[in-house]
Amino acid sequence: MNQAMISAIQITIAGMGLVFIAILVLWLVMALLVRWTGSRSDEDLTNEAHQAAAAAVAFALADRAGRKDLHEFPPPPTAIVSAWQAVMRGKMLNKRGSVK
């Protein structure tokens, strides 16, 4: 093997090593961040559980009461064609010719 090929292989190995080291460092930083910021007290978890249970009960009661109070959106209005749109559509029809 000539010297150029050996240098190319060494540079490739060094680059790959740096990439894997950077990936491991990022993994370590993420693991530390999760450990430091991820601790939550049991009181917070039980409070969230109570809120979720209250929301579920409220939803069940509203569902049992019926769907009378639900707001229905009106259908969208029909397309109102402006003068500009009418002229442009007429031009398009004249350009294409009559439909048979």
mmCIF file of C-alpha atoms in Angstrom:
data_model
loop_
_atom_site.group_PDB
_atom_site.id
_atom_site.type_symbol
_atom_site.label_atom_id
_atom_site.label_comp_id
_atom_site.label_asym_id
_atom_site.label_seq_id
_atom_site.Cartn_x
_atom_site.Cartn_y
_atom_site.Cartn_z
ATOM 1 C CA MET A 1 0.000 0.000 0.000
ATOM 2 C CA ASN A 2 1.249 3.423 -0.773
ATOM 3 C CA GLN A 3 1.458 6.293 1.695
ATOM 4 C CA ALA A 4 -1.560 8.156 0.287
ATOM 5 C CA MET A 5 -3.868 5.185 0.848
ATOM 6 C CA ILE A 6 -2.621 4.709 4.418
ATOM 7 C CA SER A 7 -3.189 8.407 5.150
ATOM 8 C CA ALA A 8 -6.700 8.210 3.698
ATOM 9 C CA ILE A 9 -7.560 5.204 5.875
ATOM 10 C CA GLN A 10 -6.167 6.920 8.986
ATOM 11 C CA ILE A 11 -8.184 10.069 8.288
ATOM 12 C CA THR A 12 -11.321 7.978 7.733
ATOM 13 C CA ILE A 13 -10.846 6.082 11.002
ATOM 14 C CA ALA A 14 -10.179 9.319 12.895
ATOM 15 C CA GLY A 15 -13.322 10.927 11.451
ATOM 16 C CA MET A 16 -15.498 7.932 12.238
ATOM 17 C CA GLY A 17 -14.093 7.826 15.762
ATOM 18 C CA LEU A 18 -14.888 11.502 16.292
ATOM 19 C CA VAL A 19 -18.435 10.990 15.071
ATOM 20 C CA PHE A 20 -19.061 8.073 17.421
ATOM 21 C CA ILE A 21 -17.484 9.929 20.350
ATOM 22 C CA ALA A 22 -19.734 12.927 19.634
ATOM 23 C CA ILE A 23 -22.789 10.645 19.537
ATOM 24 C CA LEU A 24 -21.840 9.109 22.882
ATOM 25 C CA VAL A 25 -21.277 12.544 24.446
ATOM 26 C CA LEU A 26 -24.708 13.714 23.242
ATOM 27 C CA TRP A 27 -26.281 10.541 24.610
ATOM 28 C CA LEU A 28 -24.624 11.156 27.983
ATOM 29 C CA VAL A 29 -25.791 14.789 28.060
ATOM 30 C CA MET A 30 -29.373 13.762 27.242
ATOM 31 C CA ALA A 31 -29.334 11.061 29.929
ATOM 32 C CA LEU A 32 -28.085 13.558 32.510
ATOM 33 C CA LEU A 33 -30.712 16.122 31.522
ATOM 34 C CA VAL A 34 -33.469 13.544 31.853
ATOM 35 C CA ARG A 35 -32.172 12.508 35.250
ATOM 36 C CA TRP A 36 -31.907 16.078 36.562
ATOM 37 C CA THR A 37 -35.122 17.472 35.108
ATOM 38 C CA GLY A 38 -37.240 14.332 35.077
ATOM 39 C CA SER A 39 -37.792 13.974 38.802
ATOM 40 C CA ARG A 40 -41.369 14.769 39.747
ATOM 41 C CA SER A 41 -42.913 14.392 43.124
ATOM 42 C CA ASP A 42 -45.682 11.902 43.768
ATOM 43 C CA GLU A 43 -47.945 14.786 44.773
ATOM 44 C CA ASP A 44 -47.759 16.251 41.259
ATOM 45 C CA LEU A 45 -48.584 12.876 39.735
ATOM 46 C CA THR A 46 -51.576 12.318 42.016
ATOM 47 C CA ASN A 47 -52.820 15.853 41.332
ATOM 48 C CA GLU A 48 -52.706 15.157 37.592
ATOM 49 C CA ALA A 49 -54.495 11.855 38.149
ATOM 50 C CA HIS A 50 -57.268 13.647 40.057
ATOM 51 C CA GLN A 51 -57.609 16.217 37.276
ATOM 52 C CA ALA A 52 -57.793 13.473 34.651
ATOM 53 C CA ALA A 53 -60.442 11.621 36.646
ATOM 54 C CA ALA A 54 -62.488 14.810 37.053
ATOM 55 C CA ALA A 55 -62.277 15.494 33.324
ATOM 56 C CA ALA A 56 -63.381 11.935 32.543
ATOM 57 C CA VAL A 57 -66.371 12.213 34.886
ATOM 58 C CA ALA A 58 -67.358 15.573 33.394
ATOM 59 C CA PHE A 59 -67.169 14.128 29.903
ATOM 60 C CA ALA A 60 -69.233 11.079 30.881
ATOM 61 C CA LEU A 61 -71.917 13.257 32.483
ATOM 62 C CA ALA A 62 -72.064 15.526 29.449
ATOM 63 C CA ASP A 63 -72.320 12.504 27.164
ATOM 64 C CA ARG A 64 -75.108 11.006 29.266
ATOM 65 C CA ALA A 65 -77.046 14.279 29.259
ATOM 66 C CA GLY A 66 -77.373 14.015 25.534
ATOM 67 C CA ARG A 67 -76.110 15.860 22.572
ATOM 68 C CA LYS A 68 -78.659 18.681 22.680
ATOM 69 C CA ASP A 69 -76.212 21.285 23.893
ATOM 70 C CA LEU A 70 -73.619 20.633 21.207
ATOM 71 C CA HIS A 71 -73.149 23.503 18.803
ATOM 72 C CA GLU A 72 -73.593 22.560 15.193
ATOM 73 C CA PHE A 73 -71.795 24.674 12.659
ATOM 74 C CA PRO A 74 -73.948 26.048 9.856
ATOM 75 C CA PRO A 75 -73.203 24.823 6.367
ATOM 76 C CA PRO A 76 -70.805 27.049 4.464
ATOM 77 C CA PRO A 77 -72.400 29.716 2.274
ATOM 78 C CA THR A 78 -72.658 29.061 -1.415
ATOM 79 C CA ALA A 79 -69.860 30.355 -3.541
ATOM 80 C CA ILE A 80 -70.485 33.978 -4.431
ATOM 81 C CA VAL A 81 -68.887 34.789 -7.742
ATOM 82 C CA SER A 82 -67.441 38.266 -8.103
ATOM 83 C CA ALA A 83 -67.516 40.176 -11.378
ATOM 84 C CA TRP A 84 -63.827 39.507 -11.918
ATOM 85 C CA GLN A 85 -64.323 35.752 -11.447
ATOM 86 C CA ALA A 86 -67.286 35.736 -13.832
ATOM 87 C CA VAL A 87 -65.280 37.523 -16.554
ATOM 88 C CA MET A 88 -62.294 35.214 -16.141
ATOM 89 C CA ARG A 89 -64.484 32.101 -16.220
ATOM 90 C CA GLY A 90 -66.198 33.404 -19.351
ATOM 91 C CA LYS A 91 -62.809 33.921 -21.000
ATOM 92 C CA MET A 92 -61.814 30.373 -20.108
ATOM 93 C CA LEU A 93 -65.022 28.981 -21.615
ATOM 94 C CA ASN A 94 -64.590 31.034 -24.803
ATOM 95 C CA LYS A 95 -60.984 29.922 -25.113
ATOM 96 C CA ARG A 96 -61.891 26.238 -24.837
ATOM 97 C CA GLY A 97 -64.899 26.372 -27.099
ATOM 98 C CA SER A 98 -68.342 24.972 -26.609
ATOM 99 C CA VAL A 99 -68.858 21.760 -24.729
ATOM 100 C CA LYS A 100 -70.510 19.015 -26.765
#
